[in-house]
Amino acid sequence: MSDERTEIRFSGAGGQGLQLSAKILAAALSGGGRSVAQSQAYEPTSRGGLSRSDLIVSDSATGYPLATDLDFLLILDDAALEASKDLMNADSVVMTDTRRVTSKPKGKAKIQAMPFSETALSLGNERVANIVALGALIGKSGICTKEVMEDTITALVPPKFKDLNLEAFAKGLE
């Protein structure tokens, strides 16, 4: 990937693990020498309110640390549909959960509905839908290697959930 700025947003409802997914990706990228700025926003409810985390990634200084023109957007809940519409363009890739996002995002972006939560349920725990989505993002963007992501997931998730998260990541890559 060139030195250009890449903007990624994880968006959904509180409690879906979006902040963890962003933290894992930020750690993997910065550990690999990339410059990463991360910001987050969420409504003051512990579960269910709008939640998002943005990553600005570059090979040099990231400059302005907030998303202005998204390259990749993950939407894991209908609550997040409207929040990013003004940050998408015709080249933006939007990946939505087929089960939890029932409306199509508005805008010019390339929309791809994917079974994040269904895949997580097939693994026995819907709570890893965020990691399935992270795997799909890595597979689509190529922004980080599988091996670096696996090492970072292993380092950042609780040991008792390591195998489940690694399996969720692998399913997302598929």
PDB file of C-alpha atoms in Angstrom:
ATOM      1  CA  MET A   1       0.000   0.000   0.000  1.00  0.00           C
ATOM      2  CA  SER A   2       1.288   3.444  -0.860  1.00  0.00           C
ATOM      3  CA  ASP A   3       1.808   6.376   1.476  1.00  0.00           C
ATOM      4  CA  GLU A   4      -1.721   7.589   0.907  1.00  0.00           C
ATOM      5  CA  ARG A   5      -4.142   8.057   3.763  1.00  0.00           C
ATOM      6  CA  THR A   6      -6.602   5.221   4.398  1.00  0.00           C
ATOM      7  CA  GLU A   7      -9.723   5.915   6.454  1.00  0.00           C
ATOM      8  CA  ILE A   8     -11.624   3.088   8.151  1.00  0.00           C
ATOM      9  CA  ARG A   9     -14.748   3.290  10.327  1.00  0.00           C
ATOM     10  CA  PHE A  10     -16.215   0.564  12.518  1.00  0.00           C
ATOM     11  CA  SER A  11     -19.842   1.512  13.195  1.00  0.00           C
ATOM     12  CA  GLY A  12     -22.786  -0.088  14.937  1.00  0.00           C
ATOM     13  CA  ALA A  13     -24.414  -0.281  18.344  1.00  0.00           C
ATOM     14  CA  GLY A  14     -22.773  -0.138  21.734  1.00  0.00           C
ATOM     15  CA  GLY A  15     -21.783  -3.543  23.069  1.00  0.00           C
ATOM     16  CA  GLN A  16     -20.849  -5.030  19.679  1.00  0.00           C
ATOM     17  CA  GLY A  17     -17.101  -4.888  20.316  1.00  0.00           C
ATOM     18  CA  LEU A  18     -16.374  -2.242  17.711  1.00  0.00           C
ATOM     19  CA  GLN A  19     -13.898  -0.407  19.916  1.00  0.00           C
ATOM     20  CA  LEU A  20     -12.011  -3.687  20.444  1.00  0.00           C
ATOM     21  CA  SER A  21     -11.880  -4.391  16.705  1.00  0.00           C
ATOM     22  CA  ALA A  22     -10.502  -0.920  16.034  1.00  0.00           C
ATOM     23  CA  LYS A  23      -7.983  -1.287  18.865  1.00  0.00           C
ATOM     24  CA  ILE A  24      -6.775  -4.633  17.470  1.00  0.00           C
ATOM     25  CA  LEU A  25      -6.359  -3.242  13.959  1.00  0.00           C
ATOM     26  CA  ALA A  26      -4.663  -0.069  15.215  1.00  0.00           C
ATOM     27  CA  ALA A  27      -2.202  -2.131  17.276  1.00  0.00           C
ATOM     28  CA  ALA A  28      -1.447  -4.447  14.352  1.00  0.00           C
ATOM     29  CA  LEU A  29      -0.840  -1.551  11.967  1.00  0.00           C
ATOM     30  CA  SER A  30       1.217   0.587  14.345  1.00  0.00           C
ATOM     31  CA  GLY A  31       3.256  -2.463  15.353  1.00  0.00           C
ATOM     32  CA  GLY A  32       4.065  -2.875  11.671  1.00  0.00           C
ATOM     33  CA  GLY A  33       5.390   0.665  11.425  1.00  0.00           C
ATOM     34  CA  ARG A  34       2.284   2.403  10.084  1.00  0.00           C
ATOM     35  CA  SER A  35       1.126   5.722  11.501  1.00  0.00           C
ATOM     36  CA  VAL A  36      -2.364   5.320  13.000  1.00  0.00           C
ATOM     37  CA  ALA A  37      -4.709   7.845  14.579  1.00  0.00           C
ATOM     38  CA  GLN A  38      -7.760   6.390  16.301  1.00  0.00           C
ATOM     39  CA  SER A  39     -10.852   8.215  17.489  1.00  0.00           C
ATOM     40  CA  GLN A  40     -14.080   6.909  18.912  1.00  0.00           C
ATOM     41  CA  ALA A  41     -17.544   8.145  19.681  1.00  0.00           C
ATOM     42  CA  TYR A  42     -20.507   6.538  21.342  1.00  0.00           C
ATOM     43  CA  GLU A  43     -23.801   7.550  22.837  1.00  0.00           C
ATOM     44  CA  PRO A  44     -23.936   7.624  26.639  1.00  0.00           C
ATOM     45  CA  THR A  45     -25.747   4.275  26.851  1.00  0.00           C
ATOM     46  CA  SER A  46     -23.785   1.150  27.680  1.00  0.00           C
ATOM     47  CA  ARG A  47     -25.542  -1.024  25.090  1.00  0.00           C
ATOM     48  CA  GLY A  48     -27.567  -0.254  21.992  1.00  0.00           C
ATOM     49  CA  GLY A  49     -26.664   3.381  21.301  1.00  0.00           C
ATOM     50  CA  LEU A  50     -24.625   4.434  18.282  1.00  0.00           C
ATOM     51  CA  SER A  51     -20.955   3.477  18.585  1.00  0.00           C
ATOM     52  CA  ARG A  52     -18.127   4.063  16.153  1.00  0.00           C
ATOM     53  CA  SER A  53     -14.364   4.054  15.962  1.00  0.00           C
ATOM     54  CA  ASP A  54     -12.294   5.587  13.190  1.00  0.00           C
ATOM     55  CA  LEU A  55      -8.764   4.743  12.092  1.00  0.00           C
ATOM     56  CA  ILE A  56      -6.682   7.029   9.930  1.00  0.00           C
ATOM     57  CA  VAL A  57      -3.730   5.058   8.548  1.00  0.00           C
ATOM     58  CA  SER A  58      -0.634   6.216   6.662  1.00  0.00           C
ATOM     59  CA  ASP A  59       2.991   5.243   6.175  1.00  0.00           C
ATOM     60  CA  SER A  60       3.986   8.707   7.433  1.00  0.00           C
ATOM     61  CA  ALA A  61       2.323  11.175   9.811  1.00  0.00           C
ATOM     62  CA  THR A  62      -1.456  10.877   9.559  1.00  0.00           C
ATOM     63  CA  GLY A  63      -2.064  14.632   9.682  1.00  0.00           C
ATOM     64  CA  TYR A  64      -5.687  15.457  10.440  1.00  0.00           C
ATOM     65  CA  PRO A  65      -6.783  12.652  12.803  1.00  0.00           C
ATOM     66  CA  LEU A  66     -10.512  12.503  11.986  1.00  0.00           C
ATOM     67  CA  ALA A  67     -12.303  10.715   9.157  1.00  0.00           C
ATOM     68  CA  THR A  68     -13.378  12.974   6.300  1.00  0.00           C
ATOM     69  CA  ASP A  69     -13.538  10.572   3.313  1.00  0.00           C
ATOM     70  CA  LEU A  70     -13.972   6.907   4.240  1.00  0.00           C
ATOM     71  CA  ASP A  71     -12.263   4.158   2.273  1.00  0.00           C
ATOM     72  CA  PHE A  72     -13.806   1.336   4.319  1.00  0.00           C
ATOM     73  CA  LEU A  73     -16.900   1.313   6.504  1.00  0.00           C
ATOM     74  CA  LEU A  74     -18.172  -1.611   8.551  1.00  0.00           C
ATOM     75  CA  ILE A  75     -21.792  -1.280   9.690  1.00  0.00           C
ATOM     76  CA  LEU A  76     -22.950  -3.874  12.203  1.00  0.00           C
ATOM     77  CA  ASP A  77     -26.333  -2.381  13.182  1.00  0.00           C
ATOM     78  CA  ASP A  78     -29.152  -0.296  11.705  1.00  0.00           C
ATOM     79  CA  ALA A  79     -28.421   2.315  14.395  1.00  0.00           C
ATOM     80  CA  ALA A  80     -25.312   3.303  12.418  1.00  0.00           C
ATOM     81  CA  LEU A  81     -26.784   3.650   8.922  1.00  0.00           C
ATOM     82  CA  GLU A  82     -27.133   7.422   8.794  1.00  0.00           C
ATOM     83  CA  ALA A  83     -24.044   8.398  10.806  1.00  0.00           C
ATOM     84  CA  SER A  84     -21.514   8.028   7.974  1.00  0.00           C
ATOM     85  CA  LYS A  85     -23.451   8.860   4.812  1.00  0.00           C
ATOM     86  CA  ASP A  86     -21.684  12.198   4.275  1.00  0.00           C
ATOM     87  CA  LEU A  87     -18.224  10.574   4.508  1.00  0.00           C
ATOM     88  CA  MET A  88     -18.679   8.072   1.663  1.00  0.00           C
ATOM     89  CA  ASN A  89     -17.822   8.412  -2.008  1.00  0.00           C
ATOM     90  CA  ALA A  90     -18.134   6.209  -5.091  1.00  0.00           C
ATOM     91  CA  ASP A  91     -14.904   4.368  -4.166  1.00  0.00           C
ATOM     92  CA  SER A  92     -15.848   3.731  -0.523  1.00  0.00           C
ATOM     93  CA  VAL A  93     -16.371   0.078   0.373  1.00  0.00           C
ATOM     94  CA  VAL A  94     -19.239  -0.434   2.826  1.00  0.00           C
ATOM     95  CA  MET A  95     -19.617  -3.837   4.439  1.00  0.00           C
ATOM     96  CA  THR A  96     -22.903  -4.411   6.289  1.00  0.00           C
ATOM     97  CA  ASP A  97     -24.172  -7.258   8.433  1.00  0.00           C
ATOM     98  CA  THR A  98     -26.940  -9.121   6.574  1.00  0.00           C
ATOM     99  CA  ARG A  99     -28.898  -9.870   9.745  1.00  0.00           C
ATOM    100  CA  ARG A 100     -28.585  -6.696  11.809  1.00  0.00           C
ATOM    101  CA  VAL A 101     -28.575  -4.105   9.002  1.00  0.00           C
ATOM    102  CA  THR A 102     -31.983  -4.350   7.354  1.00  0.00           C
ATOM    103  CA  SER A 103     -31.841  -1.203   5.194  1.00  0.00           C
ATOM    104  CA  LYS A 104     -29.369  -0.335   2.469  1.00  0.00           C
ATOM    105  CA  PRO A 105     -27.027   2.563   3.288  1.00  0.00           C
ATOM    106  CA  LYS A 106     -27.663   5.668   1.231  1.00  0.00           C
ATOM    107  CA  GLY A 107     -24.882   7.112  -0.863  1.00  0.00           C
ATOM    108  CA  LYS A 108     -22.629   6.319  -3.798  1.00  0.00           C
ATOM    109  CA  ALA A 109     -20.482   3.675  -2.101  1.00  0.00           C
ATOM    110  CA  LYS A 110     -19.912   0.040  -3.059  1.00  0.00           C
ATOM    111  CA  ILE A 111     -22.207  -1.864  -0.673  1.00  0.00           C
ATOM    112  CA  GLN A 112     -21.472  -5.471   0.291  1.00  0.00           C
ATOM    113  CA  ALA A 113     -23.866  -7.266   2.650  1.00  0.00           C
ATOM    114  CA  MET A 114     -22.036  -9.997   4.556  1.00  0.00           C
ATOM    115  CA  PRO A 115     -23.177 -12.537   7.185  1.00  0.00           C
ATOM    116  CA  PHE A 116     -21.063 -11.298  10.121  1.00  0.00           C
ATOM    117  CA  SER A 117     -23.506 -12.110  12.932  1.00  0.00           C
ATOM    118  CA  GLU A 118     -24.778 -15.301  11.252  1.00  0.00           C
ATOM    119  CA  THR A 119     -21.203 -16.541  10.972  1.00  0.00           C
ATOM    120  CA  ALA A 120     -20.566 -15.663  14.620  1.00  0.00           C
ATOM    121  CA  LEU A 121     -23.719 -17.538  15.639  1.00  0.00           C
ATOM    122  CA  SER A 122     -22.518 -20.587  13.697  1.00  0.00           C
ATOM    123  CA  LEU A 123     -19.368 -20.446  15.849  1.00  0.00           C
ATOM    124  CA  GLY A 124     -21.524 -20.467  18.968  1.00  0.00           C
ATOM    125  CA  ASN A 125     -21.249 -16.815  20.056  1.00  0.00           C
ATOM    126  CA  GLU A 126     -22.735 -13.770  18.321  1.00  0.00           C
ATOM    127  CA  ARG A 127     -20.365 -11.552  20.303  1.00  0.00           C
ATOM    128  CA  VAL A 128     -17.533 -12.327  17.859  1.00  0.00           C
ATOM    129  CA  ALA A 129     -19.368 -10.777  14.890  1.00  0.00           C
ATOM    130  CA  ASN A 130     -16.961  -7.841  15.268  1.00  0.00           C
ATOM    131  CA  ILE A 131     -13.978 -10.140  14.734  1.00  0.00           C
ATOM    132  CA  VAL A 132     -15.655 -11.851  11.760  1.00  0.00           C
ATOM    133  CA  ALA A 133     -16.146  -8.354  10.299  1.00  0.00           C
ATOM    134  CA  LEU A 134     -12.513  -7.489  11.060  1.00  0.00           C
ATOM    135  CA  GLY A 135     -11.402 -10.579   9.126  1.00  0.00           C
ATOM    136  CA  ALA A 136     -13.576  -9.587   6.164  1.00  0.00           C
ATOM    137  CA  LEU A 137     -12.112  -6.073   6.255  1.00  0.00           C
ATOM    138  CA  ILE A 138      -8.552  -7.430   6.214  1.00  0.00           C
ATOM    139  CA  GLY A 139      -9.428  -9.793   3.373  1.00  0.00           C
ATOM    140  CA  LYS A 140     -10.963  -6.990   1.320  1.00  0.00           C
ATOM    141  CA  SER A 141      -8.474  -4.215   2.085  1.00  0.00           C
ATOM    142  CA  GLY A 142      -5.194  -6.118   2.365  1.00  0.00           C
ATOM    143  CA  ILE A 143      -4.115  -3.417   4.821  1.00  0.00           C
ATOM    144  CA  CYS A 144      -2.454  -5.931   7.144  1.00  0.00           C
ATOM    145  CA  THR A 145      -1.243  -9.522   6.926  1.00  0.00           C
ATOM    146  CA  LYS A 146      -3.164 -12.440   8.356  1.00  0.00           C
ATOM    147  CA  GLU A 147      -0.209 -13.428  10.552  1.00  0.00           C
ATOM    148  CA  VAL A 148       0.179  -9.989  12.140  1.00  0.00           C
ATOM    149  CA  MET A 149      -3.566  -9.856  12.805  1.00  0.00           C
ATOM    150  CA  GLU A 150      -3.550 -13.312  14.407  1.00  0.00           C
ATOM    151  CA  ASP A 151      -0.629 -12.328  16.648  1.00  0.00           C
ATOM    152  CA  THR A 152      -2.378  -9.102  17.664  1.00  0.00           C
ATOM    153  CA  ILE A 153      -5.698 -10.835  18.362  1.00  0.00           C
ATOM    154  CA  THR A 154      -3.862 -13.377  20.510  1.00  0.00           C
ATOM    155  CA  ALA A 155      -2.181 -10.560  22.446  1.00  0.00           C
ATOM    156  CA  LEU A 156      -5.296  -8.432  22.995  1.00  0.00           C
ATOM    157  CA  VAL A 157      -8.228 -10.768  23.673  1.00  0.00           C
ATOM    158  CA  PRO A 158      -8.656 -12.647  26.961  1.00  0.00           C
ATOM    159  CA  PRO A 159      -6.873 -16.016  26.780  1.00  0.00           C
ATOM    160  CA  LYS A 160     -10.068 -18.004  27.316  1.00  0.00           C
ATOM    161  CA  PHE A 161     -11.558 -16.410  24.161  1.00  0.00           C
ATOM    162  CA  LYS A 162      -8.407 -16.603  22.013  1.00  0.00           C
ATOM    163  CA  ASP A 163      -9.369 -19.693  19.995  1.00  0.00           C
ATOM    164  CA  LEU A 164     -12.915 -18.444  19.352  1.00  0.00           C
ATOM    165  CA  ASN A 165     -11.636 -15.065  18.180  1.00  0.00           C
ATOM    166  CA  LEU A 166      -8.988 -16.610  15.924  1.00  0.00           C
ATOM    167  CA  GLU A 167     -11.639 -18.877  14.391  1.00  0.00           C
ATOM    168  CA  ALA A 168     -13.960 -15.873  13.902  1.00  0.00           C
ATOM    169  CA  PHE A 169     -11.152 -13.941  12.221  1.00  0.00           C
ATOM    170  CA  ALA A 170     -10.401 -16.874   9.898  1.00  0.00           C
ATOM    171  CA  LYS A 171     -14.090 -17.176   8.942  1.00  0.00           C
ATOM    172  CA  GLY A 172     -14.179 -13.454   8.164  1.00  0.00           C
ATOM    173  CA  LEU A 173     -11.154 -13.791   5.893  1.00  0.00           C
ATOM    174  CA  GLU A 174     -13.057 -16.442   3.920  1.00  0.00           C
TER     175      GLU A 174
END
